[in-house]
Each structure stands twice: as C-alpha cells, then as structure tokens.
XYZ file of C-alpha atoms in Angstrom:
619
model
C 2.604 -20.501 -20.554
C 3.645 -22.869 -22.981
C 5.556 -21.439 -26.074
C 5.147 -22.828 -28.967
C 8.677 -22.434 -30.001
C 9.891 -24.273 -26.859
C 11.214 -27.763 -26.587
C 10.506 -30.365 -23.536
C 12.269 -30.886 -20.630
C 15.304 -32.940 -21.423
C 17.304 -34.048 -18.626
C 19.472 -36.919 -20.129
C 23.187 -34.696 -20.466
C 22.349 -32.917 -17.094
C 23.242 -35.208 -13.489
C 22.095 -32.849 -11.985
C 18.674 -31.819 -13.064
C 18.588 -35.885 -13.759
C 18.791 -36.251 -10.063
C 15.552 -35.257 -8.621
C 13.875 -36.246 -11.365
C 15.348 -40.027 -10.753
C 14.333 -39.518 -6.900
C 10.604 -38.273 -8.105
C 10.174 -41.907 -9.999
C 11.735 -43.663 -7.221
C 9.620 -42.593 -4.551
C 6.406 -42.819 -7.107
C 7.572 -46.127 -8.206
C 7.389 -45.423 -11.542
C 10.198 -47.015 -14.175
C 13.313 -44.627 -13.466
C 14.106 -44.648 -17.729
C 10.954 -43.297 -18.239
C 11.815 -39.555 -17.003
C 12.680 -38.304 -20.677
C 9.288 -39.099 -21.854
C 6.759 -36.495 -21.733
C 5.214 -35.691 -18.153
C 1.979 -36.570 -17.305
C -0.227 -35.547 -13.558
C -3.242 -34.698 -11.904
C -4.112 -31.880 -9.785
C -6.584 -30.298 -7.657
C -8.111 -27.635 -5.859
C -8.216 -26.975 -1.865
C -9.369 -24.310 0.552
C -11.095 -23.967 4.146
C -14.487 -25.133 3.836
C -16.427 -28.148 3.108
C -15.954 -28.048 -0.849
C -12.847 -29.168 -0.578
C -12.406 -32.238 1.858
C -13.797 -34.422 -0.710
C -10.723 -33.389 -3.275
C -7.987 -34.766 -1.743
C -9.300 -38.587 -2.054
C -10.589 -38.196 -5.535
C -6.594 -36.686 -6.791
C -5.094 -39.824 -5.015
C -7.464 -42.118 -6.834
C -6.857 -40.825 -10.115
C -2.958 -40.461 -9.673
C -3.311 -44.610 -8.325
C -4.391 -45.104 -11.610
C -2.711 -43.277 -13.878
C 0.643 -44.372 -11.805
C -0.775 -48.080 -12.562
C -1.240 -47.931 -16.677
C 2.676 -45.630 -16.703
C 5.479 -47.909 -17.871
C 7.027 -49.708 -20.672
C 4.935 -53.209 -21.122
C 2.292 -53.723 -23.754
C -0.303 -51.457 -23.346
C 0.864 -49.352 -21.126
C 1.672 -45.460 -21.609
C 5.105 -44.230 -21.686
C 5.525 -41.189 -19.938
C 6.556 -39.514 -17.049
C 4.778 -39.124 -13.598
C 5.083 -36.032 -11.412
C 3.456 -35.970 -8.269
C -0.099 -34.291 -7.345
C -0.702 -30.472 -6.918
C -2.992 -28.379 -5.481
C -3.971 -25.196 -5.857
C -5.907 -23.068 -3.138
C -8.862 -20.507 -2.488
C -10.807 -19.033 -0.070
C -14.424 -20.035 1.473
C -17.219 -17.773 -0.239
C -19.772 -19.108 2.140
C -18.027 -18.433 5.392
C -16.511 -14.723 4.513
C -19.804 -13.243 2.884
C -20.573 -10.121 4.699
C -16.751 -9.699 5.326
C -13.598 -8.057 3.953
C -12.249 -11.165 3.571
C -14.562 -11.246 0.539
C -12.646 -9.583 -1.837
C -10.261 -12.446 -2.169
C -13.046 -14.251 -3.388
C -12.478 -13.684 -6.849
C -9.351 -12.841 -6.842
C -9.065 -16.782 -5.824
C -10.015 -17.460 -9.708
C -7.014 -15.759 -10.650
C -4.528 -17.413 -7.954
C -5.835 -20.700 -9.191
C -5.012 -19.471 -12.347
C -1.213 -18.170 -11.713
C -0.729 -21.473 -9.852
C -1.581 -23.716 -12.558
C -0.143 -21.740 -15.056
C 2.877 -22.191 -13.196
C 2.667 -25.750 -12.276
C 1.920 -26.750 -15.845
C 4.467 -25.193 -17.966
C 7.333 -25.589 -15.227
C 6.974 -29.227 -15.136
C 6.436 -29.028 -18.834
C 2.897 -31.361 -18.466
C 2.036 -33.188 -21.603
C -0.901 -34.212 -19.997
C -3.230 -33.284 -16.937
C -5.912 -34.829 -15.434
C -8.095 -31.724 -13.099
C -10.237 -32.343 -10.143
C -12.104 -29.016 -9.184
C -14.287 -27.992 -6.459
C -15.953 -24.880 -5.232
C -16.792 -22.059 -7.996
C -13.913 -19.819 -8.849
C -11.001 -22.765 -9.091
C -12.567 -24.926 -11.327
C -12.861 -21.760 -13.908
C -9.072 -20.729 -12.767
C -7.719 -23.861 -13.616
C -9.694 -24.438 -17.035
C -8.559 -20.887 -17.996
C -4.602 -22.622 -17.306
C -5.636 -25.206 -18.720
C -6.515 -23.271 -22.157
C -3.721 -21.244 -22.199
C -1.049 -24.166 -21.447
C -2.917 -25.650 -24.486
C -1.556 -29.118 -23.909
C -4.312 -32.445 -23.391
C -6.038 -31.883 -20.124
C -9.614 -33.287 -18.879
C -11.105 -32.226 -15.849
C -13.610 -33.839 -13.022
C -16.152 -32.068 -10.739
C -15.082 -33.374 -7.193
C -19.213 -33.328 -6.975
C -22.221 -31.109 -5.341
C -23.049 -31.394 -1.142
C -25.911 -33.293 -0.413
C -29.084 -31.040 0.915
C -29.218 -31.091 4.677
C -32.725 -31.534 6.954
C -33.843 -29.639 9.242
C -34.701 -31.310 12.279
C -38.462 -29.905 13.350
C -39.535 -29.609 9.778
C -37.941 -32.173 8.167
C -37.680 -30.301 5.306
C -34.790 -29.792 2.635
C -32.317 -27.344 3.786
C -29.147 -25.746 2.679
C -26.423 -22.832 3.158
C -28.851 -20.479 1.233
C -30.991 -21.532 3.719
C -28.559 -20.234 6.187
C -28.075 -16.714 5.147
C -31.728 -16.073 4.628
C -32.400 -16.844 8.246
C -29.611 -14.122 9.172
C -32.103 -11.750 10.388
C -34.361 -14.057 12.493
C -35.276 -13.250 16.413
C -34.618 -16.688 17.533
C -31.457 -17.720 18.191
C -31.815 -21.280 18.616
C -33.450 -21.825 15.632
C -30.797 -19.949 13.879
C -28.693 -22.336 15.206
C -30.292 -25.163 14.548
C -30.341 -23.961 10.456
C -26.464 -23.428 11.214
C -25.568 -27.208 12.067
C -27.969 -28.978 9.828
C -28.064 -27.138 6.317
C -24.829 -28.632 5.003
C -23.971 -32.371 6.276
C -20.739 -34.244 4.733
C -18.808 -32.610 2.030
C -18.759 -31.468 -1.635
C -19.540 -28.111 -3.096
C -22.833 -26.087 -2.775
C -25.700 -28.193 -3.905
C -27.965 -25.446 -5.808
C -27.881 -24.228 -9.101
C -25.436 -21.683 -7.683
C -21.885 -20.687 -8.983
C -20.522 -24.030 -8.535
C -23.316 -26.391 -10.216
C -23.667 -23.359 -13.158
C -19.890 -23.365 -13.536
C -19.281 -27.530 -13.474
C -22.479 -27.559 -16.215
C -20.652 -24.651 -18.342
C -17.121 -26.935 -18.175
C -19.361 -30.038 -18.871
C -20.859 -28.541 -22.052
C -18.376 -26.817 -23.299
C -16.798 -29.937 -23.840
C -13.687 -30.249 -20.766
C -15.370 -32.707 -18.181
C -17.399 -36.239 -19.511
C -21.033 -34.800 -19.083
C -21.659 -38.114 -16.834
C -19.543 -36.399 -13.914
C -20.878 -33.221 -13.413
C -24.137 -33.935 -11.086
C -23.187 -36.908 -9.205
C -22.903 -35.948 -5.290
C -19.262 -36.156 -3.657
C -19.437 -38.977 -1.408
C -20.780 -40.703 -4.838
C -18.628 -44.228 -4.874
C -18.236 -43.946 -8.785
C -15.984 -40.564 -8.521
C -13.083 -43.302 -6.150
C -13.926 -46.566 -8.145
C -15.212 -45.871 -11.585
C -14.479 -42.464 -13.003
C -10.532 -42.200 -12.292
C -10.137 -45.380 -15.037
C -12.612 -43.650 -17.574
C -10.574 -40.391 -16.630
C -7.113 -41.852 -17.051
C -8.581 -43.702 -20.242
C -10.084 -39.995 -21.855
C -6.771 -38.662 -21.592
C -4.712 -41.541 -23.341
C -7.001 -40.711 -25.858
C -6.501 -37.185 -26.118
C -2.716 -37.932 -26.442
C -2.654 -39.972 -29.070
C -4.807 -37.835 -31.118
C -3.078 -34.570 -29.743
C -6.551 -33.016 -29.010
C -5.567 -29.912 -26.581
C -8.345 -27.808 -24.593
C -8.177 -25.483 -27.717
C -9.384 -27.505 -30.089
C -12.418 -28.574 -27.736
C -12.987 -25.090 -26.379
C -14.421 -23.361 -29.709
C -16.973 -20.366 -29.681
C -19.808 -23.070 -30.853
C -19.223 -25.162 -27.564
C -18.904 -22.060 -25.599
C -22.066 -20.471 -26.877
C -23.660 -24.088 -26.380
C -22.321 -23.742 -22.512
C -23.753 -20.390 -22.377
C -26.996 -21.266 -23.500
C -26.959 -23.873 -21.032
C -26.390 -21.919 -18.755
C -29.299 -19.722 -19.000
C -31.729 -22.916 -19.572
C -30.514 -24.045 -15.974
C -31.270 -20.574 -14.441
C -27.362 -20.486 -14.045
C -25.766 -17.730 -11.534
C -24.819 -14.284 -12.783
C -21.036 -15.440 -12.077
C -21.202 -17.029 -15.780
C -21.161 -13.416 -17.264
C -17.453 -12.984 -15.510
C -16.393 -16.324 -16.352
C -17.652 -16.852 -19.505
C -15.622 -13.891 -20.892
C -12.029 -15.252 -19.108
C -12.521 -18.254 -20.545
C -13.111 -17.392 -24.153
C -9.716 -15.111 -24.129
C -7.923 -17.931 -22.510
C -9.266 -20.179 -24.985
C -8.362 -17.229 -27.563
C -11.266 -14.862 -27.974
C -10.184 -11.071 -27.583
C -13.590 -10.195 -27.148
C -16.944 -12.208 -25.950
C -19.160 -9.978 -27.158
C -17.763 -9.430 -31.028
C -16.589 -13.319 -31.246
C -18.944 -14.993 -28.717
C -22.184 -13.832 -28.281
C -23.402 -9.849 -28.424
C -25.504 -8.735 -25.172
C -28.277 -7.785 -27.720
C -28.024 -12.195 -29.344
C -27.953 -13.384 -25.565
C -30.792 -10.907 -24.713
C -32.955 -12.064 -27.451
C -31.896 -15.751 -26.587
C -32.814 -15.437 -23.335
C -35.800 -12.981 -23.712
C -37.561 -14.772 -25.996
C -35.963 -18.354 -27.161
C -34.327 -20.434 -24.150
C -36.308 -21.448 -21.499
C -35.941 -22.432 -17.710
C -35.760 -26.525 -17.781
C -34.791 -27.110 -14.027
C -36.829 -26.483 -11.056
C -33.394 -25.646 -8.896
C -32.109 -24.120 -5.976
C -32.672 -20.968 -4.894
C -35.012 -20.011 -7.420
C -36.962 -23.410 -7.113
C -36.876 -26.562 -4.676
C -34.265 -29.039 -5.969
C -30.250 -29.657 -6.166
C -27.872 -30.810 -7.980
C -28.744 -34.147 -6.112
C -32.036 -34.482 -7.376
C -30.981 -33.750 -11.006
C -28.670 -36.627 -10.928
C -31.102 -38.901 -9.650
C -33.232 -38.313 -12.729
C -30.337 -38.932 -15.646
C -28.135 -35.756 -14.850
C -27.279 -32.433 -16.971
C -27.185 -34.856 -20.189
C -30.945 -34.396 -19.648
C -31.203 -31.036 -19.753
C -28.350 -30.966 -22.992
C -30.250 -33.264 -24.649
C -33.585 -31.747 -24.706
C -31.782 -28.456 -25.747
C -30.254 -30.420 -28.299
C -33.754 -31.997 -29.468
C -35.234 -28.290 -29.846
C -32.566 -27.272 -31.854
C -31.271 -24.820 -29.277
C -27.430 -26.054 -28.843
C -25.179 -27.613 -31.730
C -24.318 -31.135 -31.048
C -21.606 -31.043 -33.312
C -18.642 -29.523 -31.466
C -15.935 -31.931 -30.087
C -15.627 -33.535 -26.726
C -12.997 -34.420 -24.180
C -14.228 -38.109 -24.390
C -12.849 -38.058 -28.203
C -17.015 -38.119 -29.297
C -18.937 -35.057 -30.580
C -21.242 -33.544 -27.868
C -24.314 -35.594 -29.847
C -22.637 -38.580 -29.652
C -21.416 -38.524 -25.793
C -25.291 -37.838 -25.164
C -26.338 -40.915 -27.652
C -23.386 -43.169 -25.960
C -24.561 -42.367 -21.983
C -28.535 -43.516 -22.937
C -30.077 -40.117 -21.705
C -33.528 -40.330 -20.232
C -35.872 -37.765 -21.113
C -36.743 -34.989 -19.020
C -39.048 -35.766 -15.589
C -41.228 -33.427 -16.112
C -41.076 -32.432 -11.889
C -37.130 -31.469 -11.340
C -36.006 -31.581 -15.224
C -38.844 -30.104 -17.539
C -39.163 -30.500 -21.285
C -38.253 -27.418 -23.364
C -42.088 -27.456 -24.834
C -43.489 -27.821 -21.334
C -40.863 -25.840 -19.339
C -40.457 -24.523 -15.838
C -40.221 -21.126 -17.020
C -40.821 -19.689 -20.316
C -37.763 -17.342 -20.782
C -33.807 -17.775 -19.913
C -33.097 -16.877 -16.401
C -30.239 -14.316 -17.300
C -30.846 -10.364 -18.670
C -27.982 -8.315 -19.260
C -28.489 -4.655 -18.992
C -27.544 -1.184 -20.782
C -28.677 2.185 -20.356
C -27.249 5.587 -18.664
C -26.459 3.713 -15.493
C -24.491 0.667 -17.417
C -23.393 2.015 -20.651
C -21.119 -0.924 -20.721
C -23.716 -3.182 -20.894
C -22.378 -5.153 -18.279
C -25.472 -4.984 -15.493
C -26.362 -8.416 -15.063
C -29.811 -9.673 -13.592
C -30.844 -13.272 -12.758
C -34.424 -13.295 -14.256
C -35.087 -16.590 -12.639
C -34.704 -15.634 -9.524
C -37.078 -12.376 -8.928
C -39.244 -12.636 -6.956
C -41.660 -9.515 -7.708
C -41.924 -5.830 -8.782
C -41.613 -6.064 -12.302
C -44.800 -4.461 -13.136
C -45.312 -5.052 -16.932
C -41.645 -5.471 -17.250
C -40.578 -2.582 -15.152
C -39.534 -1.813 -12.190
C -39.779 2.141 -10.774
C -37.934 2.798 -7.870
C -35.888 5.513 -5.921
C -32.184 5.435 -5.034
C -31.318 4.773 -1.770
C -26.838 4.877 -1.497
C -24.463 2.972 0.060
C -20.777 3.458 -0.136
C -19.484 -0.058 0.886
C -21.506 -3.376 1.462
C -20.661 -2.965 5.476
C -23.362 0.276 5.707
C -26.035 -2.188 4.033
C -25.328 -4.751 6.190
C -25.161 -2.627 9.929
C -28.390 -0.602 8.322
C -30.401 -4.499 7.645
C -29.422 -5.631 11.127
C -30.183 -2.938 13.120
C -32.847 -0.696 11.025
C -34.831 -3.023 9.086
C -37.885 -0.356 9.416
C -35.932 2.504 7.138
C -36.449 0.088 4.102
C -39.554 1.309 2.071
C -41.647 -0.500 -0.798
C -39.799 0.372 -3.969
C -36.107 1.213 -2.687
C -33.400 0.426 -5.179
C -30.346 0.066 -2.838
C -27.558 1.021 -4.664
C -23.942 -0.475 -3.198
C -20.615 0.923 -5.096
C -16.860 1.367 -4.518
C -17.045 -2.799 -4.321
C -16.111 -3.581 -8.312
C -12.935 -5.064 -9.380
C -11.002 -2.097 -8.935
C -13.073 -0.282 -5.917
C -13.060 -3.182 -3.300
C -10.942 -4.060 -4.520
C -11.860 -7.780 -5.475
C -15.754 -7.381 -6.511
C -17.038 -9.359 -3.545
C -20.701 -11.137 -4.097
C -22.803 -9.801 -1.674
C -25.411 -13.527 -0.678
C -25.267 -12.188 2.954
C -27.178 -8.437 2.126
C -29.097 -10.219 -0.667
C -30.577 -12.842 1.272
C -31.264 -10.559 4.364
C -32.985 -8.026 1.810
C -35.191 -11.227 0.452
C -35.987 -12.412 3.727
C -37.051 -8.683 4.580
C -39.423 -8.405 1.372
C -40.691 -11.552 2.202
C -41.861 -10.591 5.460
C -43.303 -7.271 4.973
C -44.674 -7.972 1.616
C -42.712 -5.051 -0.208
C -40.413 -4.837 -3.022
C -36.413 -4.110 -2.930
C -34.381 -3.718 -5.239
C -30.444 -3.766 -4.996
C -27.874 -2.694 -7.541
C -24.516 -2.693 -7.389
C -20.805 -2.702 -8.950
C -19.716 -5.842 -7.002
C -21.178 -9.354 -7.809
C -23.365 -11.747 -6.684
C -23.560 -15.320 -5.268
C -25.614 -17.644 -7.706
C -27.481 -18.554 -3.975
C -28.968 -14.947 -4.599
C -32.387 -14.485 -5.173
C -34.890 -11.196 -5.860
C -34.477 -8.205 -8.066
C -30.809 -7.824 -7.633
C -28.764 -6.161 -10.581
C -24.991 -6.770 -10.401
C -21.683 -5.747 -12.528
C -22.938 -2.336 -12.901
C -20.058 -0.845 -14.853
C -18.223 1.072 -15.188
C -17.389 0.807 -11.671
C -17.761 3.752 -9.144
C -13.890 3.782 -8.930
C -13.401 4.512 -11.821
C -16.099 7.200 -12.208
C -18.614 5.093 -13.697
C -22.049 6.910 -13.949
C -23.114 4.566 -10.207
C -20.808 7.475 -8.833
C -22.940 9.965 -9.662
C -26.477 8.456 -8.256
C -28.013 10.426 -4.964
C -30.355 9.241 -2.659
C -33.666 9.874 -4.056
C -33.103 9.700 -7.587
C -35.577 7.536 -9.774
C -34.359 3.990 -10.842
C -36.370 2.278 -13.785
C -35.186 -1.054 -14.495
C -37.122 -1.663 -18.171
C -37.249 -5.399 -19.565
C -38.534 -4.278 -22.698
C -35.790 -2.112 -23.482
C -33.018 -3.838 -21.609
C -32.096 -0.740 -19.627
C -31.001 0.299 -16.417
C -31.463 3.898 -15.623
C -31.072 6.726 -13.835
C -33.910 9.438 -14.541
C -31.613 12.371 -13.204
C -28.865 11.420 -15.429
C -31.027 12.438 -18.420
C -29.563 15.784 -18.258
C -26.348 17.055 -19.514
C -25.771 19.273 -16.745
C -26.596 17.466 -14.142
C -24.160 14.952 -14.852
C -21.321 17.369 -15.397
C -22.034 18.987 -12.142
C -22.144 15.802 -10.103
C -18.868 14.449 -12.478
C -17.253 17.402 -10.977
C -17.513 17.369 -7.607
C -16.867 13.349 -7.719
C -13.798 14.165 -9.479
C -12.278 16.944 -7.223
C -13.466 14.464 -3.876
C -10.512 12.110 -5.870
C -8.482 14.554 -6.674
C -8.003 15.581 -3.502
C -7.127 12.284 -1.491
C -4.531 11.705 -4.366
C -6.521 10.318 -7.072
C -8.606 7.027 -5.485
C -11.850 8.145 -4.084
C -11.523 7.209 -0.276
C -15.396 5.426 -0.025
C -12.995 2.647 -1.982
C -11.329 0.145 0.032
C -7.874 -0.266 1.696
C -4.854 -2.198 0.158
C -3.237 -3.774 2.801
C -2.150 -6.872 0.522
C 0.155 -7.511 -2.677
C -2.640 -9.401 -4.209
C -5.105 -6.674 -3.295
C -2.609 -4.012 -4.793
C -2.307 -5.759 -7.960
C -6.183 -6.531 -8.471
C -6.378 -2.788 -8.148
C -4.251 -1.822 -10.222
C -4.534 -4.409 -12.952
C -8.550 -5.486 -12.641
C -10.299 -5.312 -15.782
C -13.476 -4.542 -16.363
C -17.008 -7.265 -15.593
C -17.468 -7.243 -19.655
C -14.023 -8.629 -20.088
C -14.228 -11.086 -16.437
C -13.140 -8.792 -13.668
C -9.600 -10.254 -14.193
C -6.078 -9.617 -13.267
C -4.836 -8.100 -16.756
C -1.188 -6.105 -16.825
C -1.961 -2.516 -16.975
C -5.637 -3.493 -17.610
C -4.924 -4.165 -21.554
C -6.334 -8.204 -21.837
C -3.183 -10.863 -23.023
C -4.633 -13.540 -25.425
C -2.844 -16.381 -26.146
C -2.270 -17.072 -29.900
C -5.275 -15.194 -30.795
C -7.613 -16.547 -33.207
C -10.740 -15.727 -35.174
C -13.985 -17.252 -34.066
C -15.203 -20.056 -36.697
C -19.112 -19.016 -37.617
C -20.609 -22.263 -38.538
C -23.911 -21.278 -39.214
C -25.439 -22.936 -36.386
C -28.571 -20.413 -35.094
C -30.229 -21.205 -31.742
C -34.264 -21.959 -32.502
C -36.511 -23.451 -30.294
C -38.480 -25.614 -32.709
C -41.018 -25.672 -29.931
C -41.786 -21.929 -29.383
C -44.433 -20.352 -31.537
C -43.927 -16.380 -30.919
C-alpha cells in the first residue's frame, strides 16, 4: 500500500537500481532520462475461460498509446513507462458444481494482493485498468482504492448471446446449466457448443454486467464503456486515446480513486444496482469496496439493510428486461444508448445524486449531459414511471436464521411461491453442495412442493471459499419448472448472478462458525416473510431447543479438534488462509488478518443530504 509518508522511487545516485530501469525504457522505447519521473502503466486481468482472451489486445492498445503521448516534446507527458501486468483468476462458469469453486472468490482477493503489490512496488503514479470476468474487476478497484494514486479503469466488454441452431433462439451459458438435467444428450450438446460464441465476459445481468455497472456509476470507468460487447472496434481504436486522455487529466488535477469513490457515488452504484436487477454478488462487493475506499462499516456509513430494504421494497424499480430474470443482454442494452440510460432515468426521478465526481474530470450529471443519452426504449430499457418491475430486485434478510442480516435474495429473479409475501416451507439439509448435486442428478423424485433446501459448511470460512452454487440452482429451476412445484434453497455460500428462483444466499453467520444454519433439521418449518424481512426457523423459537441442538453441534467440533468435519479440506495455502482469516458476508467474505477488517486512512462518510425519491411513485 502506498504510505503516505513515503517518497518515490528515486534511482538517480543508485547504478545499480538505475540499470534495469534504463533497460525497461530501452526495450519500451521510451526516452531513457525520463525514468526519475513518476511511473505510469496499464494492467489487466487473465484466467482460463473465454472472459479473458479479449484482455490481452485491449492492454496492448492502451499501453501503444500511452507509450506514444510519454516523452519530453510539447504536449507530451513526462513520466515513466513500466511494462503491462496481469493479474489472474479462475473460471466460475467451468468449475460450478466443483471444488475447484472455492477459489472462486478467493480470486477477488488474489487480484487484490497482486495489484496491491504491483502498484506500490513500482511506485505507479498512474494506472490505466482493463478488467474482465466478475471478481477481478472488484479486486483490482479495491487496489486501486487503497493505493489511492490516479487510476481509471475499462470493462474489456460483455460476450455476445449465442443461437441455438434448431430454434434459432437467443442462448447463453445460463442456458447451459439449466439444461444440466435434460435426457437428451445431443441436445445437451448442442446448448454446450453454441451458447457462448467469441469472447468477452458473461452477457446477462449477472456478476460481471452488475459489477462493470457498479464501477461505472460509482464513478471509476467512463459510463460509455461499460455495455459495449468485446469484439466492439471502439474498445482497440477509440477508447484507449479517451482512456490515456482521462488519466492525464486526473494527474494534473491529482484526483485519486478516493476522492471519486465517496459514499454518495457508492450508494448511487448501489441503487443502480438494484434498478438493473443486479446479482446478489453486489452485497459482498459492495462492502470491500467501501473499506478499501475507507468505510469501516457499509451498513453505519453506507447504507443500513433496513434504508436498502425500504429502497428496494418500496422506491427503486426494475428498469431492464435482462438476463436471467428477463430476455435481453448486455448486448441489447448497448444497442439502445447503454447503462447511461438506465442512470439517467434514475437521475430524472430523483433516485441517484448526479452530483458526485467522475473519472472523466465531469460530475456524474454532466458525463450523462456530455454522451447525449437517449431515453429509455420502453422494450429492453423501461422508464422508471412505466417500469419492468415495480420494486428493486434485491431483499436482504434478518430473523433467527440470519441475525446478521446478511441473507440475501434476488427479488427479480423468483419465479413463484411467495404467497402474499411469504413463503412456508420445510427444511430439507445438506452438508456440502456435492449431496445436492448427486441427490438432483440421480433422485429428482425425492424433491417435494415446498422444500427449502438448506446447503451449509460452504461460507467463507466452512468451504472454505463461499462457492456460488449456478450449477444446483439452475438444476433446482429447471426441476420446478417441469413439475410445476416450488423450491426453495438457502444457504451460507453464494450465488451466481445467472441464478434464478427463490434462492436465499449469505446466510450468516456461517455453519462453521456455529451460526444458527447449524442448528436446522430436516423437517423444520422455513418462513421466508417479505413483509417483515425475515428468514426463519419456526423450531428455533424456543430457548431450549436451541441450547440443546447448540450443544450437541458444539461437542461434534469439539471432538474432531475444533472444525466441524461436514466443513471442507485445506489442502492449499490460499485455502488455509481464507479459513482462517475470512470475514464475514456483511463485511465481503474477505481475506482480513485474524478476521479484524484493515481500513486504509479511515474516514467519516460525508452526509450530503441527498434522499433517494422516486418523484414518480405515488404510495
């Protein structure tokens, strides 16, 4: 991290750390007797699947650039170059339903480490970030925050939907997993090959597209970059000038990530968030990015769960008719003005303040005003008086089973069984994701109308890693779907933003660490209550119940040497450490020494006033 009391690199009295540093400018033909100016770079993000291969092209664009307006004639900037780097994470879509999982999220917090590393090693005065896939992008702005030096970042861009080839219809990895259980084999197939052609990140209003949006609004990436597909000519030919042009301007005003990054623009993003039907993934990343930007706590500085509750419950609507709650992607949304159409209308109804500053050097009001933002469709993008849905597609939860208030459901995406706002159910346990899965594939029958599958000992700590579980979610949708019933599924892990139905995730605390999920049995009522906001467990009404069940939970850990053994095996440094360090889903699920949350330079949240009201709404 950068220390405030530090001082630059300096290399001029030293040959010999002068020596690489002459070979670096040599070999990036840059002017050698510019390596004692502040250092300037881009990086990126890779991994193994498909979100990635569009990065590579996009960094090497940008660094062209940049290397092209670095030297010592008139107007040119007089710094130092360093060469790309890249940081790297796993592939959620290939290792759902597997162990490999866990490292899932844990890749948020490698990307993290790795820029944190890269940035205040090299000493970077200024860095230009080109993110792809969901947990990176929110890795590297968390570095980004807490490095606190001018940075702007670029989505490397969404996949374009694939076809499938009998139908013709609009296909895409969602698609995928909620064939899983199908008899036919070919046609599985089929979905297999054709549901994600060419590159970019998943196209839906998933983790990824909810995520870039978030970075977007809260004021890190020009809102002009955020929708446009990967294979889009602009990001190669148009947006590494305006890139490399942002961040000469944050330079020479000395604008760092923490002045942009303020709790107005992050409660803007978070609003945002819920008018796009945004994945439950926002309520982990939301609160790591408010401490790296500061904020000890999101719920005291940011936003309570009873403010985003009421937001959502009864204030912000659903604007976009997306992926997988709806029937359109990220694609479609840029082809009808992009998510500056969706801020702006929220802007219009007096829902988000357009007053909050801007990577771009312009307020948030003014970058919409500058980039000539259409007005909303009305068939992908709906008007906030006229919208797709009438409520916020994100509930958090309290009650006896989440007296954390961490439970998170994604309103926008059930699909039934809220009766009157309720749902009434009866337990049925799994101990690990893995018995789900085994039980969906090969007894499909044993699942009844009005089950609330309950999967623990897969949080932060218990996985360890909190995997999101779009393989058993999907399956279980697919199942409800074809035997007209109702599901439910609850858990201490998290899900993918692909997920769909009446799934409840972040349950905490965590089974692990003897969180009241422990103490559920098979059979035990479930009521899920909308009105009330609570998740509970009927059984767990009574004192003595719950000390009797505590009990024998606690002398099952006691015995196999204080980790309950349903939790999963450490075979892994990183898997060790997210164990023992993991905080709780109310403070990110992150990777926190001795679970006690670092903030840098900790500051108090400016209250400007500004309340959310949806001119539009009459109760």
């Amino acid at each position: 991290m950068a220390d405030k009391n530090s001082k630059p690199l300096v290399f001029d009295d030293n040959p010999g750390r002068n020596a690489q540093t002459y070979g670096i400018a040599r070999e990036l033909n840059t002017d050698p007797e510019l390596i004692h100016e502040p250092a300037v770079g881009v990086i990126g993000t890779k991994g193994d699947s498909q979100c990635y291969l569009g990065v590579q092209s996009k960094v090497q664009a940008v660094h062209d650039h940049l290397r092209s307006q670095i030297g010592r004639d008139k107007g040119q900037m007089q710094l130092r170059l360093v060469q790309p780097e890249f940081t790297v994470a796993t592939s959620d879509g290939m290792r759902n339903g597997t162990r490999e999982m866990r490292y899932s999220l844990i890749g948020r917090e490698v990307t993290h480490d790795t820029v944190c590393e890269h940035l205040s090693a090299s000493g970077l005065e200024g860095t230009i970030a080109v993110v792809a896939c969901d947990k990176p992008p929110v890795g590297t702005l968390a570095g980004l925050l807490e490095h606190n030096r001018p940075a702007i970042i670029m989505s490397d861009g969404p996949i374009r939907p694939g076809r499938d080839s009998v139908t013709e219809q609009p296909i895409d990895i969602i698609t995928g997993f909620q064939v899983a259980g199908h008899t036919d084999a070919a046609y599985k197939k089929r979905i297999a090959r054709e549901a994600c052609p060419g590159y970019g990140s998943c196209g839906g209003m998933f983790t990824y597209n909810t995520m870039q949006t978030f970075i977007g609004v809260v004021g890190m990436q020009p809102l002009h970059m955020v929708a446009p597909p990967s294979d889009d000519p602009r990001r190669l030919n148009q947006f590494p000038q305006e890139l490399v042009e942002y961040l000469r301007g944050l330079i020479e005003r000395g604008q760092k990530p923490r002045d942009i990054v303020n709790r107005d623009s992050i409660r803007n993003a978070v609003i945002v968030s819920m008018a796009v039907g945004g994945s439950t993934n926002v309520l982990l990343h939301a609160p790591e990015i408010a401490r790296a930007a500061g904020f000890a706590s999101f719920a005291d500085d940011i936003m309570s769960p009873q403010e985003f509750n009421e937001l959502s419950q009864h204030v912000v609507p659903v604007l976009t008719d997306a992926r997988p709650y709806g029937n359109y992607s990220m694609v479609d949304i840029d082809e009808k003005g992009g998510v500056q159409v969706i801020v702006k209308a929220l802007m219009d109804a007096g829902l988000i303040n357009g007053d909050v500053p801007t990577c771009t050097g312009e307020t948030l009001a003014a970058q919409i005003d500058r980039l000539d933002t259409a007005a909303p469709d009305g068939t992908v993008i709906y008007p906030v008086d006229k919208p797709y849905k009438p409520t916020g597609g994100l509930r958090v939860l309290g009650g006896n089973l989440s007296p954390e208030f961490s439970a998170v459901l994604k309103l926008a995406g059930v699909e039934g069984g809220l009766e009157n706002n309720r749902f009434v159910g009866q337990a049925r346990i799994f101990d690990g994701e893995q018995g789900l899965l085994d039980a969906l594939e090969r007894q499909p029958e044993s699942f009844k109308n009005h089950d609330m599958v309950i999967v623990r000992y897969e949080g932060p700590s218990g996985a360890p890693g909190m995997p999101e579980m779009l393989d058993s979610t999907s399956r279980i949708t697919t199942l409800c779907r074809e035997k007209d019933i109702v599901v439910g599924l609850m858990t201490d892990a998290r899900f993918s933003g692909g997920s769909v139905g009446l799934v409840i995730g972040h349950v905490g605390p965590e089974a692990a660490l003897g969180g009241p999920i422990a103490f559920v049995e098979d059979g035990d009522e479930i009521i899920v209550d909308l009105d009330t906001n609570e998740l509970n467990c009927t059984a767990l009404n009574d004192a003595a119940t719950v000390a009797d069940r505590k009990a024998k939970w606690e002398k099952i850990v006691a015995d196999n040497g204080g980790i309950h053994p349903n939790c999963g095996a450490v075979d892994s440094r990183l898997l060790n450490r997210m164990r023992r360090s993991a905080v709780s889903a109310v403070y990110g699920a992150g990777m926190h020494p001795d679970r006690e949350l670092w903030v840098p330079e900790q500051r108090q949240p400016e209250r400007t006033g500004f309340v959310p009201q949806n001119k539009y709404r009459t109760t």
